[in-house]
Structure formats: structure tokens, C-alpha cells
Short mmCIF file of C-alpha atoms in Angstrom, two decimals:
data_model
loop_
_atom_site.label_atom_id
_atom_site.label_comp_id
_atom_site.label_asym_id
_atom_site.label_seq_id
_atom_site.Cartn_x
_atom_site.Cartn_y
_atom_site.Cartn_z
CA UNK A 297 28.25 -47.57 -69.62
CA UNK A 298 24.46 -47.64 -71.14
CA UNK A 299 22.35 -45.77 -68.68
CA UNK A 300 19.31 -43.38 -68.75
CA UNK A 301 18.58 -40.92 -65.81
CA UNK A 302 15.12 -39.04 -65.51
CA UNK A 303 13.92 -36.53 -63.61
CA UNK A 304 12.80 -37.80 -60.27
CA UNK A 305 8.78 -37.50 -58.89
CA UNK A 306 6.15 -37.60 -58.43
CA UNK A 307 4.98 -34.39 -61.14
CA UNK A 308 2.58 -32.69 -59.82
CA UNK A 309 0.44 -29.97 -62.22
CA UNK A 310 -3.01 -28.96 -62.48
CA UNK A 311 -5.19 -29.60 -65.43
CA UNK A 312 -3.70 -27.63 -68.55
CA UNK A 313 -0.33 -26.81 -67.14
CA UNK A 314 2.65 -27.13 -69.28
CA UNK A 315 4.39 -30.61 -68.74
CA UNK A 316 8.19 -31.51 -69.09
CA UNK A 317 10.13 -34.64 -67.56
CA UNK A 318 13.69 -34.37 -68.23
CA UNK A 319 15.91 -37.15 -70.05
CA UNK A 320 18.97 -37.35 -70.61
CA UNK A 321 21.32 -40.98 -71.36
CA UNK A 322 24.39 -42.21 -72.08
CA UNK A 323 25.04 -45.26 -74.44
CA UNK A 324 27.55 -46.70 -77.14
CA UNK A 325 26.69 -45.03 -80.55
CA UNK A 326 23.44 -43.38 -81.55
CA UNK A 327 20.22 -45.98 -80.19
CA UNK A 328 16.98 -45.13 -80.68
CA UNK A 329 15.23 -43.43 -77.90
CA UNK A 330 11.77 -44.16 -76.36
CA UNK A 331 8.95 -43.17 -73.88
CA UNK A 332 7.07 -45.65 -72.67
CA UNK A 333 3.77 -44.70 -70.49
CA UNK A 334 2.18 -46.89 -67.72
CA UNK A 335 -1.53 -46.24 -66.61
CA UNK A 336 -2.27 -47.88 -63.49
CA UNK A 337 -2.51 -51.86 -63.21
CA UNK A 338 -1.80 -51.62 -66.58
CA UNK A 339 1.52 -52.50 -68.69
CA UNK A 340 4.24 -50.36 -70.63
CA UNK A 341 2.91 -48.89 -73.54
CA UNK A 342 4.81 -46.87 -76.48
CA UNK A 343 4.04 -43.22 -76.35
CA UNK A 344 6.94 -41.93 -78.68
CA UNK A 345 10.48 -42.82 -80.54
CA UNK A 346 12.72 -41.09 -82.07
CA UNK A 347 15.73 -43.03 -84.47
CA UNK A 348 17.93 -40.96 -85.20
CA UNK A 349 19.44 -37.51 -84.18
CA UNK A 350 17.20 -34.34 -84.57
CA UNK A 351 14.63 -37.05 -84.95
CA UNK A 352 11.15 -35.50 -83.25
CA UNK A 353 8.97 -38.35 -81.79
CA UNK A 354 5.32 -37.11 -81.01
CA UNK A 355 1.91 -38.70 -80.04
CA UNK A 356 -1.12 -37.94 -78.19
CA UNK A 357 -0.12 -34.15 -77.83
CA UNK A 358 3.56 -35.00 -76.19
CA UNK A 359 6.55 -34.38 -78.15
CA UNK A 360 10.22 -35.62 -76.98
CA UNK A 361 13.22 -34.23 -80.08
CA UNK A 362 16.37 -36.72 -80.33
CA UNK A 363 19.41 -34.34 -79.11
CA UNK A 364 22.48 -35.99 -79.99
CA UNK A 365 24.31 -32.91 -78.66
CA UNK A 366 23.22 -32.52 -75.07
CA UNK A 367 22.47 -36.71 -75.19
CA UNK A 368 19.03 -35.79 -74.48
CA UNK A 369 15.45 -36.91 -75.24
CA UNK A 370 12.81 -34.79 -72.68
CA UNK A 371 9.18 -35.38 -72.92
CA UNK A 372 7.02 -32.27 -73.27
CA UNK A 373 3.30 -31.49 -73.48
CA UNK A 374 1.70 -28.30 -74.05
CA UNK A 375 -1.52 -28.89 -72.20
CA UNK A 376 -1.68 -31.72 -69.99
CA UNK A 377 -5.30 -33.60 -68.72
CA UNK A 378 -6.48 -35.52 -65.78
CA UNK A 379 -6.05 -38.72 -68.11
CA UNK A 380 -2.46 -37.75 -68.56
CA UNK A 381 -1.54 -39.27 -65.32
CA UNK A 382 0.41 -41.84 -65.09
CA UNK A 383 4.50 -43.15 -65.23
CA UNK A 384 6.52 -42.13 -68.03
CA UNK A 385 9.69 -44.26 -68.59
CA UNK A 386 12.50 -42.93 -71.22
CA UNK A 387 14.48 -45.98 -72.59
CA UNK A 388 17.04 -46.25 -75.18
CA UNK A 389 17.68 -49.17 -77.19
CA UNK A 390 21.54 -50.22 -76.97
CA UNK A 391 23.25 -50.27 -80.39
CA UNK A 392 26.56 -52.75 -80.92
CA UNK A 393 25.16 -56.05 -80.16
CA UNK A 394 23.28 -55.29 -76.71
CA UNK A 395 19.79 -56.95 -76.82
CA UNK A 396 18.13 -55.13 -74.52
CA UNK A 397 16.26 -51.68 -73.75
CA UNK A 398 17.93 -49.70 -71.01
CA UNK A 399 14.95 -48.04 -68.87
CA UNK A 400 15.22 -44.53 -66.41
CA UNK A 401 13.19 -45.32 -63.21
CA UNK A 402 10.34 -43.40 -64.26
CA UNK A 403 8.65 -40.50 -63.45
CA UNK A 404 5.15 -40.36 -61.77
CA UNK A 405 2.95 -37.19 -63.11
CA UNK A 406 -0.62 -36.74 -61.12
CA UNK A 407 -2.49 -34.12 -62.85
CA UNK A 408 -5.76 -32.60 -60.81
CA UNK A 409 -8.83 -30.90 -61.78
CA UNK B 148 -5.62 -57.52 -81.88
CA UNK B 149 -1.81 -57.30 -81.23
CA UNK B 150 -1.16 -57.79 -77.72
CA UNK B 151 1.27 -59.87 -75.46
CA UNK B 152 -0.41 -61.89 -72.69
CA UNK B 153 0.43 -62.70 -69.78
CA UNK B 154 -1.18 -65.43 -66.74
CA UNK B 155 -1.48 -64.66 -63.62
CA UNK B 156 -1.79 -61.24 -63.15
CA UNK B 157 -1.16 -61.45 -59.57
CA UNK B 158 0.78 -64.25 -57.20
CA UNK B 159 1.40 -64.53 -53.81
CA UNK B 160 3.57 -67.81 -53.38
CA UNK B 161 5.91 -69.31 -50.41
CA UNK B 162 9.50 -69.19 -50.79
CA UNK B 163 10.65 -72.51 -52.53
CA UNK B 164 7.69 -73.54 -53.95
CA UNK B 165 8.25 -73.45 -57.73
CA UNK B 166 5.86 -71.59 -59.86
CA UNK B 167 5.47 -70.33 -63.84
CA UNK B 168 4.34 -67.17 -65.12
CA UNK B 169 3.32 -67.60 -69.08
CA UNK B 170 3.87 -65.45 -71.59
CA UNK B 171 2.03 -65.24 -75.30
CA UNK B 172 2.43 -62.90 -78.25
CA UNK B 173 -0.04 -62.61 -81.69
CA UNK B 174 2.22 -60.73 -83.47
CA UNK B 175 4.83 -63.47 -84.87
CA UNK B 176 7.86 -61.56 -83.30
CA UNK B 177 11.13 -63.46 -83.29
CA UNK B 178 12.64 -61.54 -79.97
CA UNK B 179 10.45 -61.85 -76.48
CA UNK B 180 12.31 -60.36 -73.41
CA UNK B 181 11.85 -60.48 -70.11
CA UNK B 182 12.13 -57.80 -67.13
CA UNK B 183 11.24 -56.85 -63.65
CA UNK B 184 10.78 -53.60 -62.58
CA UNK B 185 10.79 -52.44 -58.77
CA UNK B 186 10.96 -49.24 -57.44
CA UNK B 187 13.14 -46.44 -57.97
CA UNK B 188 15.12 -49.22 -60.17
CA UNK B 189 13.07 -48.67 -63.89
CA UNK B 190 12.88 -51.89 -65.66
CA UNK B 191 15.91 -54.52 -65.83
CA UNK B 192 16.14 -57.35 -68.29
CA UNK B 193 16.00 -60.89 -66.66
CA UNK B 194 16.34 -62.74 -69.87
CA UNK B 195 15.76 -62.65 -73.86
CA UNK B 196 15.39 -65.00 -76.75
CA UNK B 197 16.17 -64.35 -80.34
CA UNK B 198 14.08 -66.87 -81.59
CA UNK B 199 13.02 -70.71 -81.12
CA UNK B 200 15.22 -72.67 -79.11
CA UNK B 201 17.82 -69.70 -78.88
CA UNK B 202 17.70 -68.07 -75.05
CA UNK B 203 20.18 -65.77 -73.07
CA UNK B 204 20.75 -63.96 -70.08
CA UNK B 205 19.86 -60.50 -69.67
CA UNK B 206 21.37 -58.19 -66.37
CA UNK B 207 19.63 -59.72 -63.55
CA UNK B 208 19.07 -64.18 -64.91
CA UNK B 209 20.04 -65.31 -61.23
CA UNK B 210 17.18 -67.34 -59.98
CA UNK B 211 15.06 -67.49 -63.09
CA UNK B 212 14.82 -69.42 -66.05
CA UNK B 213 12.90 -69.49 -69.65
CA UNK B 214 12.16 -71.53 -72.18
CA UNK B 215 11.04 -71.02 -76.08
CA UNK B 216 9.84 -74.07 -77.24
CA UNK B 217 7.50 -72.27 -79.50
CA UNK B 218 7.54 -68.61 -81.54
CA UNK B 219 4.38 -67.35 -79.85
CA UNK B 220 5.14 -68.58 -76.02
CA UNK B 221 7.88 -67.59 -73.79
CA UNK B 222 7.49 -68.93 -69.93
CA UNK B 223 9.43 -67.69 -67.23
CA UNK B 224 9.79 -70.32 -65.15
CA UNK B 225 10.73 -69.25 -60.91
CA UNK B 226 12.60 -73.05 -59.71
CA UNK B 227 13.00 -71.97 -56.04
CA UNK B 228 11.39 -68.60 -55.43
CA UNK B 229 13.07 -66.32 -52.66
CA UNK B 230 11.51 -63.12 -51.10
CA UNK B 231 13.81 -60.96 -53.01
CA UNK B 232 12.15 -62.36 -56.44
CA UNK B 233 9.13 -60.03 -54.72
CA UNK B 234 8.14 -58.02 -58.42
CA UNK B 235 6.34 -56.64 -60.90
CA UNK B 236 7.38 -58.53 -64.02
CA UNK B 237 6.66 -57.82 -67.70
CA UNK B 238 6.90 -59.93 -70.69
CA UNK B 239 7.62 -58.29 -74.08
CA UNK B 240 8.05 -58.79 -78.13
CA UNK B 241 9.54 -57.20 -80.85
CA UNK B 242 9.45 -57.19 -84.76
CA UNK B 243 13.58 -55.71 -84.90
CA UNK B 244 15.11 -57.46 -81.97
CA UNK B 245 15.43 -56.86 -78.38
CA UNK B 246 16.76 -53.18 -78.28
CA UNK B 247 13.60 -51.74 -80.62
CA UNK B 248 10.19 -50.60 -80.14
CA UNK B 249 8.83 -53.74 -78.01
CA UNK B 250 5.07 -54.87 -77.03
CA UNK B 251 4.78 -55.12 -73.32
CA UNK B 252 2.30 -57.12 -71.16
CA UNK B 253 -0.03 -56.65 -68.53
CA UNK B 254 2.56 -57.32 -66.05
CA UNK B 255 2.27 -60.00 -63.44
CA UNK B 256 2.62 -58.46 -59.56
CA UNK B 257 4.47 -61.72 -58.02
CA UNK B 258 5.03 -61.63 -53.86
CA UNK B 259 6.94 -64.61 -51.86
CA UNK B 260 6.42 -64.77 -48.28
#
């Protein structure tokens, strides 16, 4: 079935530490793949997408490359800040008539001074 | 500005008593979707709508129902709330249809004791 699986938190760094949250899904042909952040009290917002395989979505310093291969899409950020904290969600969008984005459970990241 | 806007932001209601949480979007989009998201779960898709007047039920419909009488409104509408409707629920719109790059809202934080 359609399904994405993300590494499970909270992430805890400190302030310029090298960030990665793990992705990987499964799903009928090749959807496009999406991370979604959410601040606190605050709604889902697009961070990144990819389309298509090889694909690499970036934005705001993070970077997440569309691996067909290993069905993969992990978020990565070189240098992460205090203002970097929040939930990350990975979603795909499900190709062959589904009408609906299929969401991981999301991954807290707290980043201190 | 683009957004998606939702009222209230926050509910506490008693089981049975029915209630509507509204949902409007700037951005002309012909799809608006509907999820909940609890935890450990990610976010599930309660129902979407294609366009006017054209509605269907995403993974998790029991207990809920919507209405698109209008492109820019979407209601979700709660007939006889239960404990187990206890949520964080977002409302959402897209330009390419339901399984794209969608607009959330602010999220409404619903409780029924």
C-alpha cells in the first residue's frame, strides 16, 4: 500500500550541528514527494518537493534528493539554528487516481543554543 | 496574501452537541481537503472535494461531514461529536488536485468532553 515512514523523535542537536531525518515511502508509481514543516501553534507549511526521480528539492538551507532507487526522500541541513525547531512531516502525493497526500508521523527537532 | 483560513482556532465542546469548523481559501483552488492529525499517527484525510458541489470521502469520513456550496469555502461540519473526534484538524487547497503541493491552515485544536 501508499505509506511513508520517518525517523522517529524528538531530534535533538545543538545550534550548527549537521541535521538529517530519514524518509523513506512506498506508493503506486513515481508521486511527488514533500516536506512539510510545522512551527508551533502554527499550520503545515511547504518546505521542499521534489517531482520526479533524481529531482533535488531545497529551501531555506535544507535539501531532501528524490531517490527512486532506495524509495527515499531524507531531509538534510548543513547547519541547523535555534529557529529550525520545529516538526518536519515527509508526504508523498499518491499517483493513479488517489486524491490525497499520504503523511509520515513527523519528526520533532529541538535545536539549543 | 494567499492563505487558507480557518475559525475557531480552538474548541472545547460536549459530546453530541453539533458544531462547525469553517474553512476559506484566496487562492481560487478547485481541490480543498480535509485532515486530522493526532499523535504518532501524521496527518489522515477525513474528506476532499474536487470542486463545487463535488465531495468524497477520504480514509477516516466516519462521523464528519462537508459541504462546498461555494469555490472559496469548505465547512466541516461535526453532527454528533464523540470524544474520539478529540483533534487537531487542518483544512487545505490546491492549484493540481488533492495529491500536489497543498496550502494548509492554521489548524483548529477541537476537544469533546
Amino acid at each position: 500500500g501508499n505509506s511513508v515512514t520517518q525517523m522517529e523523535g524528538p531530534v535533538t542537536l545543538s545550534e550548527e550541528a549537521f541535521l538529517t531525518i530519514n524518509c523513506t515511502y512506498t506508493a503506486t508509481g513515481y508521486p511527488s514527494l514533500f516536506w512539510y514543516v510545522q512551527y508551533p501553534g502554527e499550520g503545515l507549511q511547504l518546505l521542499l518537493k521534489a517531482t520526479k526521480a533524481d529531482d533535488k528539492g531545497s529551501n531555506k538551507g535544507f535539501e531532501a534528493t528524490y531517490r527512486k532507487e532506495t524509495t527515499s526522500f531524507h531531509l538534510e541541513k548543513g547547519s541547523v539554528q535555534v529557529s529550525d525547531s520545529a516538526v518536519y512531516f515527509c508526504a508523498h502525493g499518491v499517483a493513479g487516481g488517489y486524491n490525497k497526500l499520504i503523511f509520515g508521523a513527523g519528526t520533532r527537532l529541538a535545536v539549543h543554543p | 496574501e494567499a492563505q487558507v483560513t480557518q475559525n475557531p482556532r480552538y474548541l472545547i465542546t460536549v459530546t453530541g452537541k453539533k458544531l462547525t469548523v469553517t474553512c476559506s481559501q484566496n487562492m481560487n483552488h478547485e481541490y480543498m481537503s480535509w485532515y486530522r492529525q493526532d499523535p504518532g499517527l501524521g496527518l489522515r484525510q477525513i474528506y476532499y472535494s474536487m470542486n463545487v458541489e463535488v465531495t468524497d470521502k477520504g480514509d477516516v469520513p466516519e462521523g464528519y461531514k462537508v459541504s462546498r456550496k461555494e469555490k472559496r469555502n469548505f465547512p466541516l461540519i461535526l453532527e454528533s461529536p464523540s470524544p474520539n473526534q478529540t483533534s487537531l484538524y487542518f483544512c487545505a487547497s490546491s492549484l493540481n488536485g488533492p495529491n500536489t503541493e497543498a496550502f494548509f491552515g492554521q489548524g483548529t485544536r477541537l476537544t469533546v468532553v
